[in-house]
mmCIF file with all atom_site columns, C-alpha atoms in Angstrom:
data_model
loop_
_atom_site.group_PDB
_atom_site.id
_atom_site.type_symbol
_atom_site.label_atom_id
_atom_site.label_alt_id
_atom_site.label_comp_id
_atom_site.label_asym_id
_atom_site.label_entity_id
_atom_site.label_seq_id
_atom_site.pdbx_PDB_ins_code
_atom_site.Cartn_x
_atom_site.Cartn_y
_atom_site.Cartn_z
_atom_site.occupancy
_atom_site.B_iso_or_equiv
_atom_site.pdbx_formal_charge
_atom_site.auth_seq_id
_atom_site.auth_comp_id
_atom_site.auth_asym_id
_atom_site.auth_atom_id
_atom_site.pdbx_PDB_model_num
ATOM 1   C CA . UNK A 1 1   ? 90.699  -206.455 -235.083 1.00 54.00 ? 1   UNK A CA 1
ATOM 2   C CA . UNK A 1 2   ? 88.647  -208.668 -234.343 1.00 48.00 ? 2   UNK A CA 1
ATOM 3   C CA . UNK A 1 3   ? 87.402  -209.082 -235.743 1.00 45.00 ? 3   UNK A CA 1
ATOM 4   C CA . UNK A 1 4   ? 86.348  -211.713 -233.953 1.00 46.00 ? 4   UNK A CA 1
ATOM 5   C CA . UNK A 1 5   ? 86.299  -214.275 -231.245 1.00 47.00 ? 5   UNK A CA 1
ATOM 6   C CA . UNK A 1 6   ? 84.569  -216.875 -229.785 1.00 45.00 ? 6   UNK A CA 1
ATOM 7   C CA . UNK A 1 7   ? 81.921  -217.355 -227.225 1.00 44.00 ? 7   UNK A CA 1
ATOM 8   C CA . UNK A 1 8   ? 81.767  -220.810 -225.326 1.00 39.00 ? 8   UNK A CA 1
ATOM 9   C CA . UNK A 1 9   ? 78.901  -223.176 -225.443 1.00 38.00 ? 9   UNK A CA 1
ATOM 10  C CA . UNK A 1 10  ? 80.009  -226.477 -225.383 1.00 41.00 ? 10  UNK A CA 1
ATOM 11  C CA . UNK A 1 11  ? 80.488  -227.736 -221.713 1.00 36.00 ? 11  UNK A CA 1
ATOM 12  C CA . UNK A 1 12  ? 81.449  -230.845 -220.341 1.00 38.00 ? 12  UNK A CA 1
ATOM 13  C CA . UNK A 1 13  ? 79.438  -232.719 -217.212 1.00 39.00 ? 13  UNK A CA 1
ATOM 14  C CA . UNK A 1 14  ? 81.365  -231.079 -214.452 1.00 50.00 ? 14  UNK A CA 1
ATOM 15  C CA . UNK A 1 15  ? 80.481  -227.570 -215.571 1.00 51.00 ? 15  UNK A CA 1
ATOM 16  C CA . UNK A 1 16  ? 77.135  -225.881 -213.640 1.00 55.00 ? 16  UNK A CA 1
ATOM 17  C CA . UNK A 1 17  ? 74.311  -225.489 -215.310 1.00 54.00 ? 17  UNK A CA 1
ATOM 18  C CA . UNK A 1 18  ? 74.002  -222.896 -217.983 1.00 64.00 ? 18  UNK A CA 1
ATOM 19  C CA . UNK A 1 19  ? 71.545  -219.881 -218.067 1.00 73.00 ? 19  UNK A CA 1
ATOM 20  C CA . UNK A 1 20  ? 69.933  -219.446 -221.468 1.00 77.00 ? 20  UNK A CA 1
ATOM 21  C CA . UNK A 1 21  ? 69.544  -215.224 -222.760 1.00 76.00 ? 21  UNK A CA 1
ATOM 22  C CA . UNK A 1 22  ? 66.030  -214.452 -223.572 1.00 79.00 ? 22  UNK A CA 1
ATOM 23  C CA . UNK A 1 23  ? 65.767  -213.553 -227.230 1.00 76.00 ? 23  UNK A CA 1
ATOM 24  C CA . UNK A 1 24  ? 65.090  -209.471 -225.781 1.00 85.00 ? 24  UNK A CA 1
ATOM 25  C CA . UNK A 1 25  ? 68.362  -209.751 -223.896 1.00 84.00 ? 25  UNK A CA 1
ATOM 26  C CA . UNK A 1 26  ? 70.566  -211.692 -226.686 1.00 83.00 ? 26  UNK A CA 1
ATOM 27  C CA . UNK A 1 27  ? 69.185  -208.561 -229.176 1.00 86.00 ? 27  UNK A CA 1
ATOM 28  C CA . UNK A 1 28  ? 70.314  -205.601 -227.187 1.00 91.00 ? 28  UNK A CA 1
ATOM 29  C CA . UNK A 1 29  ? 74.075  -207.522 -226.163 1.00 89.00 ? 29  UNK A CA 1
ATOM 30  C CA . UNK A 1 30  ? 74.236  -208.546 -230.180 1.00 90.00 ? 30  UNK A CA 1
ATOM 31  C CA . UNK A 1 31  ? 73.040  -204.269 -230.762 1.00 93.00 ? 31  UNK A CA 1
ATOM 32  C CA . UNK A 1 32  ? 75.267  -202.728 -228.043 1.00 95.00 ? 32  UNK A CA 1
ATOM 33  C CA . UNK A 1 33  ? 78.415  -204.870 -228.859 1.00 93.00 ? 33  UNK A CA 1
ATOM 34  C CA . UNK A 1 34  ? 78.265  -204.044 -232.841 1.00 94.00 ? 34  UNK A CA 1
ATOM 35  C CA . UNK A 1 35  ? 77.637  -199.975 -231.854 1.00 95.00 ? 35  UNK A CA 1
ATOM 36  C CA . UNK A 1 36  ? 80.686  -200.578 -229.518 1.00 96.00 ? 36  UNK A CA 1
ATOM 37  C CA . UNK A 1 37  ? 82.461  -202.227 -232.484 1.00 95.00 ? 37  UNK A CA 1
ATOM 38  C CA . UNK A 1 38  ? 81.401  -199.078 -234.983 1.00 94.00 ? 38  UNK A CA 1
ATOM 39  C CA . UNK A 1 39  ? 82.332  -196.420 -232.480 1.00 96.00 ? 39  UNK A CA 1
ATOM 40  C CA . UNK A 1 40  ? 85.542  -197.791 -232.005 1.00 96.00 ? 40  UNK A CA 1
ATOM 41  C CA . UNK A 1 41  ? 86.279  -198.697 -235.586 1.00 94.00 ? 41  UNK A CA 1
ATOM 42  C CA . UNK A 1 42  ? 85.265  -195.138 -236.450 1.00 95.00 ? 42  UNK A CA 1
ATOM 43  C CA . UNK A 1 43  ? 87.756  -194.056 -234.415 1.00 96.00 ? 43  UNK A CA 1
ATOM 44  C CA . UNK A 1 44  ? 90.600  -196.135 -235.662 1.00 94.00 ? 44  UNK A CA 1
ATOM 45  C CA . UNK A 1 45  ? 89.736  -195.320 -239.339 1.00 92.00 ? 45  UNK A CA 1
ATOM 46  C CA . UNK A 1 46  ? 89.196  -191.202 -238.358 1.00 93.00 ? 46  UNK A CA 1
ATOM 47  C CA . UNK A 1 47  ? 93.223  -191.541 -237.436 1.00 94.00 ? 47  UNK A CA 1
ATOM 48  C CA . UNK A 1 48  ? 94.384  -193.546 -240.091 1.00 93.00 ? 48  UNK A CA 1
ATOM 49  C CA . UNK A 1 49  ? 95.445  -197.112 -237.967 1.00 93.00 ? 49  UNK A CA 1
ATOM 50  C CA . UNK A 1 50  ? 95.006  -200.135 -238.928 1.00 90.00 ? 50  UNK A CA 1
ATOM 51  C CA . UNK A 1 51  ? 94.084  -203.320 -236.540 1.00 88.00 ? 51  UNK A CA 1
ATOM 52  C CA . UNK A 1 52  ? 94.512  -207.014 -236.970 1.00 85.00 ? 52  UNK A CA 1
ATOM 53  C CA . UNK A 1 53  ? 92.020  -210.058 -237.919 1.00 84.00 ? 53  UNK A CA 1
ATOM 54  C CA . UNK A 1 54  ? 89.807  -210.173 -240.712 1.00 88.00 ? 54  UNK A CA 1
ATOM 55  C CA . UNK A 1 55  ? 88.683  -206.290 -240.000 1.00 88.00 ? 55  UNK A CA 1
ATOM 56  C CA . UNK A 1 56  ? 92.471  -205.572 -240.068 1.00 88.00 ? 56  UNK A CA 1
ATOM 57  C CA . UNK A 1 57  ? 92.757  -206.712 -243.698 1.00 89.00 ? 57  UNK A CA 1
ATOM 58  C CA . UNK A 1 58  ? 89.109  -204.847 -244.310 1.00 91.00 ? 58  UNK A CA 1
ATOM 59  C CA . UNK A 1 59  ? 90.954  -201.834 -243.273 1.00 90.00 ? 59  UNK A CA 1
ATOM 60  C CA . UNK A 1 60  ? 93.862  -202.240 -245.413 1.00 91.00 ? 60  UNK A CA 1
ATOM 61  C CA . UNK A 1 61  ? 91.598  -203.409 -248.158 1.00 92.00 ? 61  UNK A CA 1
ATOM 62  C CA . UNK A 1 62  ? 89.581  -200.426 -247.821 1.00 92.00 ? 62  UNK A CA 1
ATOM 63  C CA . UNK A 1 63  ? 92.200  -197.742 -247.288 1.00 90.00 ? 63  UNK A CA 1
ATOM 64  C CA . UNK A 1 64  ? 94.049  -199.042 -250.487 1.00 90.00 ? 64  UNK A CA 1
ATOM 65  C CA . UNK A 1 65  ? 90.758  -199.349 -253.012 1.00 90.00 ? 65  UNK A CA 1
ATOM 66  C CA . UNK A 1 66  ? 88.727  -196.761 -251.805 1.00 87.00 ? 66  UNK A CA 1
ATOM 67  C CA . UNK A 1 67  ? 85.762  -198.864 -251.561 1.00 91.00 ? 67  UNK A CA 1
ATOM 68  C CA . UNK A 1 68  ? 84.035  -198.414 -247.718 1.00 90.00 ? 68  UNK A CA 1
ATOM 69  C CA . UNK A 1 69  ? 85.331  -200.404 -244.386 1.00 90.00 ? 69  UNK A CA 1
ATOM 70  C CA . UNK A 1 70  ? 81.308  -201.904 -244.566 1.00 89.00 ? 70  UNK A CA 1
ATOM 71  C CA . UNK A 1 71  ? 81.448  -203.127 -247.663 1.00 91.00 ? 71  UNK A CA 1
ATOM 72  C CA . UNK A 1 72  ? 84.407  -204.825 -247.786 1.00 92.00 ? 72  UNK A CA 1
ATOM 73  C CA . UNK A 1 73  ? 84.316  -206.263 -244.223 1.00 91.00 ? 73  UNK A CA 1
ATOM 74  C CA . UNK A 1 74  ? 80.877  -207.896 -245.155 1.00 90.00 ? 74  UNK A CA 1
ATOM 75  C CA . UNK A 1 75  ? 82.407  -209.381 -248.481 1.00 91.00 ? 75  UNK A CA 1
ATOM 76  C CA . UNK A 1 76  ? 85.407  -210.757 -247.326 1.00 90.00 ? 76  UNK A CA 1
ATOM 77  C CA . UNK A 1 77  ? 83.823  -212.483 -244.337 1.00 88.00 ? 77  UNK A CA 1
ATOM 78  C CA . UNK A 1 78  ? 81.157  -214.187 -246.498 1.00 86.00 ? 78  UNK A CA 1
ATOM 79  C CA . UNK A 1 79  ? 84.097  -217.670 -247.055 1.00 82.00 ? 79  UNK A CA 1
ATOM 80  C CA . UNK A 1 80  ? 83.865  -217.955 -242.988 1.00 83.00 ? 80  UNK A CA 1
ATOM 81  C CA . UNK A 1 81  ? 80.244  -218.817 -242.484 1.00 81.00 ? 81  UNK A CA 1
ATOM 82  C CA . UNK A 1 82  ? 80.846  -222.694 -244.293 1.00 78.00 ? 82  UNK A CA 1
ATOM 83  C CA . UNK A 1 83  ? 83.543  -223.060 -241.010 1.00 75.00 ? 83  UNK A CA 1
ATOM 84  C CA . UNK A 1 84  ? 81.511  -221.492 -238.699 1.00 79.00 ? 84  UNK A CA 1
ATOM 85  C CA . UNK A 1 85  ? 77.759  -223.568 -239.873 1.00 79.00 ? 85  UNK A CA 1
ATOM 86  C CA . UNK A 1 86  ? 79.641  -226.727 -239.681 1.00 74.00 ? 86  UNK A CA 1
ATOM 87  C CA . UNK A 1 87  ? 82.122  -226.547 -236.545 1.00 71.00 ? 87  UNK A CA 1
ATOM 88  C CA . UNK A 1 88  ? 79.397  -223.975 -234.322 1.00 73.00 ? 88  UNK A CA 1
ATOM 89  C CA . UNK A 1 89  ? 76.159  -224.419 -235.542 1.00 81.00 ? 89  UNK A CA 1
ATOM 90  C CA . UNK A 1 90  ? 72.924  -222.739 -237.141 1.00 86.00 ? 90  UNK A CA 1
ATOM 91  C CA . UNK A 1 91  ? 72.777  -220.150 -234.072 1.00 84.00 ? 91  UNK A CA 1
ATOM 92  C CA . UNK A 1 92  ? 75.989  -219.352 -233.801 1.00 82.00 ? 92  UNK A CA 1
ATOM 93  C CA . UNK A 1 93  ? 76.507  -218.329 -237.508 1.00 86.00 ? 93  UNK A CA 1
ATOM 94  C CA . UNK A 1 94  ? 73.086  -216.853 -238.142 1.00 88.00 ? 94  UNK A CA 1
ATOM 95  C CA . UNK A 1 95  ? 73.720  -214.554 -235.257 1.00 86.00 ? 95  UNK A CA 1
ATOM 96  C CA . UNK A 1 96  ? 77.141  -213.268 -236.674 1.00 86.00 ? 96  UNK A CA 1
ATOM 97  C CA . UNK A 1 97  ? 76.289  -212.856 -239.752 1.00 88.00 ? 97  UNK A CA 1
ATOM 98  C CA . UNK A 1 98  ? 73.945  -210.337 -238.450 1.00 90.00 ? 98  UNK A CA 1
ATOM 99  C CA . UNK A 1 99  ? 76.300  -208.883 -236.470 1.00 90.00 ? 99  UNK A CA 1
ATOM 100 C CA . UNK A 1 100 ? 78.594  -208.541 -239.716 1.00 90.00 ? 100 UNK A CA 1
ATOM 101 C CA . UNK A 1 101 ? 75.257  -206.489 -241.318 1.00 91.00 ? 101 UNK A CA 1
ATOM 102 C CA . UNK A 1 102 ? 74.714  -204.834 -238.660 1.00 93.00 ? 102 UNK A CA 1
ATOM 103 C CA . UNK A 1 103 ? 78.598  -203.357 -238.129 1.00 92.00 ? 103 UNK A CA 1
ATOM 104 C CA . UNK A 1 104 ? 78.921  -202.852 -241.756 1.00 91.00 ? 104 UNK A CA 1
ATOM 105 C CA . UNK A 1 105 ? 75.315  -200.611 -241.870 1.00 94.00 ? 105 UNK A CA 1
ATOM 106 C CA . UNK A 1 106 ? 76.720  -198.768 -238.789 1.00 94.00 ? 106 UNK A CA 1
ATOM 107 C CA . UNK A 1 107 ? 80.297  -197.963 -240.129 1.00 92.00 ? 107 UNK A CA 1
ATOM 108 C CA . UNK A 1 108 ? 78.911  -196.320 -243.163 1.00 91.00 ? 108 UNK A CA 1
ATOM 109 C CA . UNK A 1 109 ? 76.052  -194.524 -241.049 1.00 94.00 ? 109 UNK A CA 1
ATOM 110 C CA . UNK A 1 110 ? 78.746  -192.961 -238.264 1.00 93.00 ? 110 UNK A CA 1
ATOM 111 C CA . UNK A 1 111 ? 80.805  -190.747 -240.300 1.00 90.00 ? 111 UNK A CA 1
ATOM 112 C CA . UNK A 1 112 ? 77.693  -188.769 -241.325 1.00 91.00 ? 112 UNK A CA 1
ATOM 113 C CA . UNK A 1 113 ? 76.906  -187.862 -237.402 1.00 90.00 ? 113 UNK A CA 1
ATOM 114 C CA . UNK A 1 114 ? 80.010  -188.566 -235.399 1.00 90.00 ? 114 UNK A CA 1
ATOM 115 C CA . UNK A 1 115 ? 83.134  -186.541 -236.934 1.00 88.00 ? 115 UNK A CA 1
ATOM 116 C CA . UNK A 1 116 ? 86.440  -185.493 -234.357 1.00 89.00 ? 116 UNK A CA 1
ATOM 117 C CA . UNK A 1 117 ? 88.407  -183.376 -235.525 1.00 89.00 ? 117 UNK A CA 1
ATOM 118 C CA . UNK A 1 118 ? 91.492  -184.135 -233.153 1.00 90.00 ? 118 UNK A CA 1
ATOM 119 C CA . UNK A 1 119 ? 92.731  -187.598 -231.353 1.00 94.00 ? 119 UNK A CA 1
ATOM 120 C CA . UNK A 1 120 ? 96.517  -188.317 -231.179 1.00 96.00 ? 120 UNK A CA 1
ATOM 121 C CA . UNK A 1 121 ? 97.095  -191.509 -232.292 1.00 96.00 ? 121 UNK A CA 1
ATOM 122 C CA . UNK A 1 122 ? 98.103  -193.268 -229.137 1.00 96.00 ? 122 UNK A CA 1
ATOM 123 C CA . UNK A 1 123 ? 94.708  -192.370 -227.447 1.00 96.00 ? 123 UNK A CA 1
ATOM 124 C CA . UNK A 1 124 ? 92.450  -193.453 -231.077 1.00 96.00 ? 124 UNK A CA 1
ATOM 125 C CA . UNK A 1 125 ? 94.495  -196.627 -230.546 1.00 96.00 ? 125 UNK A CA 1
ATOM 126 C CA . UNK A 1 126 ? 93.345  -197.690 -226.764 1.00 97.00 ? 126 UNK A CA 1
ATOM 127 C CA . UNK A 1 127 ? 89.952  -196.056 -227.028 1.00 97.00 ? 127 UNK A CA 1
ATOM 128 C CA . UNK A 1 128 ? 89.291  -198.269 -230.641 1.00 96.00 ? 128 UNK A CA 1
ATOM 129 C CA . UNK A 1 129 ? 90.856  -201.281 -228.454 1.00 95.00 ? 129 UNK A CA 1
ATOM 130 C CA . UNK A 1 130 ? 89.043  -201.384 -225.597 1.00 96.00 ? 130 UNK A CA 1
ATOM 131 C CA . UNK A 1 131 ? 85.876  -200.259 -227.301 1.00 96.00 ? 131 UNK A CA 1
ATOM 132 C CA . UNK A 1 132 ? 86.165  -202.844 -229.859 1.00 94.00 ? 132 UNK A CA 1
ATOM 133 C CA . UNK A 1 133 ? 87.168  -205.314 -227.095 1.00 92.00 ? 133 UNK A CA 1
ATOM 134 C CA . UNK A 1 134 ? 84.329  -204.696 -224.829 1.00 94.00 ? 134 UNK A CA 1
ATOM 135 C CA . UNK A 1 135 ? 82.039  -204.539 -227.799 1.00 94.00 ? 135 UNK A CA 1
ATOM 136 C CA . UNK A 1 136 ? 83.059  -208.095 -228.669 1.00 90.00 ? 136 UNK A CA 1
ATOM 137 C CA . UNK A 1 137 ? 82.759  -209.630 -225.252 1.00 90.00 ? 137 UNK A CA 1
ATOM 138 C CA . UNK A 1 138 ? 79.022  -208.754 -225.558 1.00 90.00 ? 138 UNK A CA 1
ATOM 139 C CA . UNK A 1 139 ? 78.955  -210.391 -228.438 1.00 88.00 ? 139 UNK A CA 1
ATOM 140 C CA . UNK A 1 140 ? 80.467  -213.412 -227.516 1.00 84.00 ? 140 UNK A CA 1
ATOM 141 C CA . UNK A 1 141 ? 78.119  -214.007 -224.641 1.00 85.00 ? 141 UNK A CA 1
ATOM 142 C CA . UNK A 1 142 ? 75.280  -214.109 -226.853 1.00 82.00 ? 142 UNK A CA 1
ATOM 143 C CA . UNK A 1 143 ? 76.228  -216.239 -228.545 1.00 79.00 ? 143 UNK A CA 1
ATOM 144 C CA . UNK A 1 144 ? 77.534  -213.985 -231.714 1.00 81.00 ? 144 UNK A CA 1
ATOM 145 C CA . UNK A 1 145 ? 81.005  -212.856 -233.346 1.00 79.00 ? 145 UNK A CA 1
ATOM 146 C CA . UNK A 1 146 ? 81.866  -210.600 -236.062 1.00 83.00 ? 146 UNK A CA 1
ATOM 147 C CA . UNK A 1 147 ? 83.116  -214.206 -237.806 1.00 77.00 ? 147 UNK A CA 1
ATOM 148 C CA . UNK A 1 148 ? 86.504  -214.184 -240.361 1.00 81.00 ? 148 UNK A CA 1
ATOM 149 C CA . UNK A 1 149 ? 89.391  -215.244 -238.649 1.00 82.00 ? 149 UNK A CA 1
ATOM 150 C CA . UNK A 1 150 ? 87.649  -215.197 -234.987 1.00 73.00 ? 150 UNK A CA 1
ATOM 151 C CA . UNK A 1 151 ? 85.284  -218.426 -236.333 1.00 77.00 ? 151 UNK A CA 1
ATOM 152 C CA . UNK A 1 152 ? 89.134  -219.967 -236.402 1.00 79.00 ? 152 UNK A CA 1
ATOM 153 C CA . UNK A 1 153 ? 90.383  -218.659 -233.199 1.00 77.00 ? 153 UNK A CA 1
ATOM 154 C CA . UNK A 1 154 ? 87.277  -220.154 -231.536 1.00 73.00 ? 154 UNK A CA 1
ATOM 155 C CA . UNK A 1 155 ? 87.662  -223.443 -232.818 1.00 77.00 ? 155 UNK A CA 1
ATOM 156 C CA . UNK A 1 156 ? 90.913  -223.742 -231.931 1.00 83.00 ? 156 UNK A CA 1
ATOM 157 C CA . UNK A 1 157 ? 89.835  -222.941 -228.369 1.00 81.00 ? 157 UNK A CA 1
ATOM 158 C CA . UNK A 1 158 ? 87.524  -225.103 -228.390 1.00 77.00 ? 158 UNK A CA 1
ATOM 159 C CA . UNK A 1 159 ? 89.144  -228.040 -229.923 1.00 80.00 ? 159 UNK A CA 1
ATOM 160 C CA . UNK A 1 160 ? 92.755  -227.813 -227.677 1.00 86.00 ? 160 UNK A CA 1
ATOM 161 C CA . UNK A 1 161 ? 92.036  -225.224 -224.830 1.00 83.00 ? 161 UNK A CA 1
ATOM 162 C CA . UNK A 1 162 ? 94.393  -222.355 -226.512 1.00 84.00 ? 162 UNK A CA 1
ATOM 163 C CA . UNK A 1 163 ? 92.968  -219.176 -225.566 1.00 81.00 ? 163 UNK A CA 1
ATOM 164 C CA . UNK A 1 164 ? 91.462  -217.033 -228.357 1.00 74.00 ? 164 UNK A CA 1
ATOM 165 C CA . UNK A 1 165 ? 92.954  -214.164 -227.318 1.00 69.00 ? 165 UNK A CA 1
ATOM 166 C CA . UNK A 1 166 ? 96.360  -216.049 -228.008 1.00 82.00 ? 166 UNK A CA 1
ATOM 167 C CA . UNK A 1 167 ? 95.489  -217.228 -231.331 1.00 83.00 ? 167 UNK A CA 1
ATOM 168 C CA . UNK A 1 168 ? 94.357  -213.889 -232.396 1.00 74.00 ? 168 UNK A CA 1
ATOM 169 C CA . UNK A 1 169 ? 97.621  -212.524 -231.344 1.00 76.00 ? 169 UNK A CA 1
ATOM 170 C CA . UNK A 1 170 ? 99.491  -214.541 -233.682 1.00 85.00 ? 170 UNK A CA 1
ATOM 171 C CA . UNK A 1 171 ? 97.352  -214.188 -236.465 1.00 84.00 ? 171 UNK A CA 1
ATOM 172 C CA . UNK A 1 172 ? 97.614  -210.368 -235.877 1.00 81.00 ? 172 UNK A CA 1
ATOM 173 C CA . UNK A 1 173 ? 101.630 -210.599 -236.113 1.00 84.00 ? 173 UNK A CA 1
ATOM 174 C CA . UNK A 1 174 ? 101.210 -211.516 -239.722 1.00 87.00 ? 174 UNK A CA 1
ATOM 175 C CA . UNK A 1 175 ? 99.212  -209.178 -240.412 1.00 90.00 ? 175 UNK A CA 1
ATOM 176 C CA . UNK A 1 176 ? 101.185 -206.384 -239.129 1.00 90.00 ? 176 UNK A CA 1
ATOM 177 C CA . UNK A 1 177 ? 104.039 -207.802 -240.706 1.00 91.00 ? 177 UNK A CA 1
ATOM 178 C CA . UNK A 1 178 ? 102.183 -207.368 -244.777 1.00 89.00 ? 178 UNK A CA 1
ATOM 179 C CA . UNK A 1 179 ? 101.120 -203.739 -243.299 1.00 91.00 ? 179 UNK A CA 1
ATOM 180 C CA . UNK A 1 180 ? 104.733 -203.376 -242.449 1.00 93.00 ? 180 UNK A CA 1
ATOM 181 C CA . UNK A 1 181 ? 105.489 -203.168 -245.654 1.00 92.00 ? 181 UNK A CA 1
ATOM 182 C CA . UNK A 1 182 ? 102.928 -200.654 -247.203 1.00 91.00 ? 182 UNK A CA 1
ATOM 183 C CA . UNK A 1 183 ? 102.005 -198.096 -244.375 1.00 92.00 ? 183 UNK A CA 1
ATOM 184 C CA . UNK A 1 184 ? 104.578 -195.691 -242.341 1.00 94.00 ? 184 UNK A CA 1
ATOM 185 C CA . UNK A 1 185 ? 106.182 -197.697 -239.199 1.00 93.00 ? 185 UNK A CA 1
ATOM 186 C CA . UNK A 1 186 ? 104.285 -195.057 -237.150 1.00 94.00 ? 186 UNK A CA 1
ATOM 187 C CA . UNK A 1 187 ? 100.988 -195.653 -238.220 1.00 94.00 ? 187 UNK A CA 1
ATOM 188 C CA . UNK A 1 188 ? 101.823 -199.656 -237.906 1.00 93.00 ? 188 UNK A CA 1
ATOM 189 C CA . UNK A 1 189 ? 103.099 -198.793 -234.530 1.00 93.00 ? 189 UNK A CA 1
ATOM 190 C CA . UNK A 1 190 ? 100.299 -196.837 -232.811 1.00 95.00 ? 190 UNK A CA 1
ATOM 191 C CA . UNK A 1 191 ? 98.139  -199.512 -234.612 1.00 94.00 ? 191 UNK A CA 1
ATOM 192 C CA . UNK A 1 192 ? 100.000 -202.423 -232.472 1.00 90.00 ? 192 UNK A CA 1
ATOM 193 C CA . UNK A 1 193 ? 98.976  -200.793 -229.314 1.00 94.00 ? 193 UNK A CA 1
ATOM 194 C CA . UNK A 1 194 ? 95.180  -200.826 -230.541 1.00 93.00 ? 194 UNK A CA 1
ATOM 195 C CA . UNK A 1 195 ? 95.773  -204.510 -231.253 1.00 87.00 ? 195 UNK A CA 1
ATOM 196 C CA . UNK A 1 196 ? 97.561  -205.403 -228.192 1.00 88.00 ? 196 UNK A CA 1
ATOM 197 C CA . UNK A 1 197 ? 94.561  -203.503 -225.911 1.00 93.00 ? 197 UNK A CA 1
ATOM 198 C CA . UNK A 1 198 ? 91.796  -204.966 -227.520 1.00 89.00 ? 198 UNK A CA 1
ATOM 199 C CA . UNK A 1 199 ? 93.733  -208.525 -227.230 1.00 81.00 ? 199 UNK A CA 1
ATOM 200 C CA . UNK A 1 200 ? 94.203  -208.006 -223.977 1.00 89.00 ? 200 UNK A CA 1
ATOM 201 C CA . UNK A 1 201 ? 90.566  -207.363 -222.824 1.00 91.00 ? 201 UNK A CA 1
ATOM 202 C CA . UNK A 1 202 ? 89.639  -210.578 -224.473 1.00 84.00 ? 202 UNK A CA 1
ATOM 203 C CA . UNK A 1 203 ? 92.199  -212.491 -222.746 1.00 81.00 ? 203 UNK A CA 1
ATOM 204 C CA . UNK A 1 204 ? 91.206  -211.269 -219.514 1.00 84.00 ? 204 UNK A CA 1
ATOM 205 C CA . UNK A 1 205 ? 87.643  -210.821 -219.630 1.00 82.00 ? 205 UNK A CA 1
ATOM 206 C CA . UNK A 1 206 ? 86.616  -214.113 -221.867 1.00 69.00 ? 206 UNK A CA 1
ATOM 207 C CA . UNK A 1 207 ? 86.357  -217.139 -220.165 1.00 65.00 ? 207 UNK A CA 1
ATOM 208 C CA . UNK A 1 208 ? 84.043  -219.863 -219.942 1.00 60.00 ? 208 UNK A CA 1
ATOM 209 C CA . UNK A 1 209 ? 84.140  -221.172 -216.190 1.00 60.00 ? 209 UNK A CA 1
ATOM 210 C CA . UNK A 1 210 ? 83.750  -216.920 -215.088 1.00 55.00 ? 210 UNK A CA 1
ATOM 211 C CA . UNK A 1 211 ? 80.484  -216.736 -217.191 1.00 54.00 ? 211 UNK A CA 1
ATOM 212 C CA . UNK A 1 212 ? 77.511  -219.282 -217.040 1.00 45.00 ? 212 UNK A CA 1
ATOM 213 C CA . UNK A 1 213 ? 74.949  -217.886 -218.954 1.00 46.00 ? 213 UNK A CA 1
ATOM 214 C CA . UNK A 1 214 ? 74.916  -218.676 -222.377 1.00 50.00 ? 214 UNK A CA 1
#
């Protein structure tokens, strides 16, 4: 996953005016996009996928020590906050490193009240990738991420005009490609499709001269 992408703040003169988010309405987008994130990360986990980004290698982390999807996703994120502080600013990285507390409480917290005890693979895969993906778009328009390898995506985008979605993409190929080589092709397969949904509601939905407010 993504873990992460970017939101956009930085404008130049012939963009409109931007709408700030009251501090009430930046909480509950931060609060509903990290439950979306949890639900649909619970779901990916409950049928053994993996996904790409810096949750992707969470996953894989956690699947092959044991050690929780929270806790790992939290640690391994901690290196991205120096990028993020000095290329996006105070708000930007306070915000997701709340976000990253926040998904990391709720992961831990949903498998003692949400349990399924059937979901094919192929459907786990587009309902964790369009959850995920809508999850992070309300993020990203308040000004938040789930940081890692998103903080990167998002300065590439907004340093050269590459979409996000793109630069996740390629970062997920590698990813998939390590995987490759220590899960069953099926499990990396079904996992793609996850990937390649939740990319795809990024690319589509994210985009700075669609959405003013900020």
């Amino acid at each position: 996953m993504t873990a992460c992408l970017p939101y956009l703040t930085r404008m130049n003169s012939t963009d409109p005016p931007t709408v700030p988010h009251s501090p009430i309405e930046d909480t509950q987008g931060i609060a509903l996009g990290v439950i979306l994130c949890g639900v649909g990360i619970h779901i990916l986990t409950t049928v053994g996928l993996i996904t790409g980004q810096t949750a992707g290698v969470a996953v894989i982390l956690s699947y092959l020590s044991g050690w929780s999807f929270g806790v790992v996703f939290f640690l391994i994120n901690l290196p991205f906050y120096a990028l993020a502080y000095g290329k996006l600013g105070l708000e930007f990285t306070v915000k997701s490193l709340v976000s990253v507390a926040l998904l990391s409480v709720v992961t831990d917290l949903l498998p003692l009240g949400f349990t399924i005890d059937h979901l094919h693979p192929a459907l786990g895969a587009v309902i964790f990738g369009a959850t995920v993906g809508m999850g992070l778009l309300a993020m990203f328009r308040h000004k938040s991420s789930l940081g890692g390898l998103g903080v990167v995506a998002f300065w590439v985008q907004e340093k050269t005009g590459f979409r996000a979605g793109y630069v996740q993409l390629m970062t997920d190929a590698v990813i998939f490609t390590v995987a490759a080589l220590l899960f069953p092709l099926s499990v990396v397969g079904w996992s793609l499709l996850g990937a390649l949904v939740l990319n795809l509601v990024i690319t589509f939905n994210h985009n700075r001269k669609r959405y003013i407010a900020n």
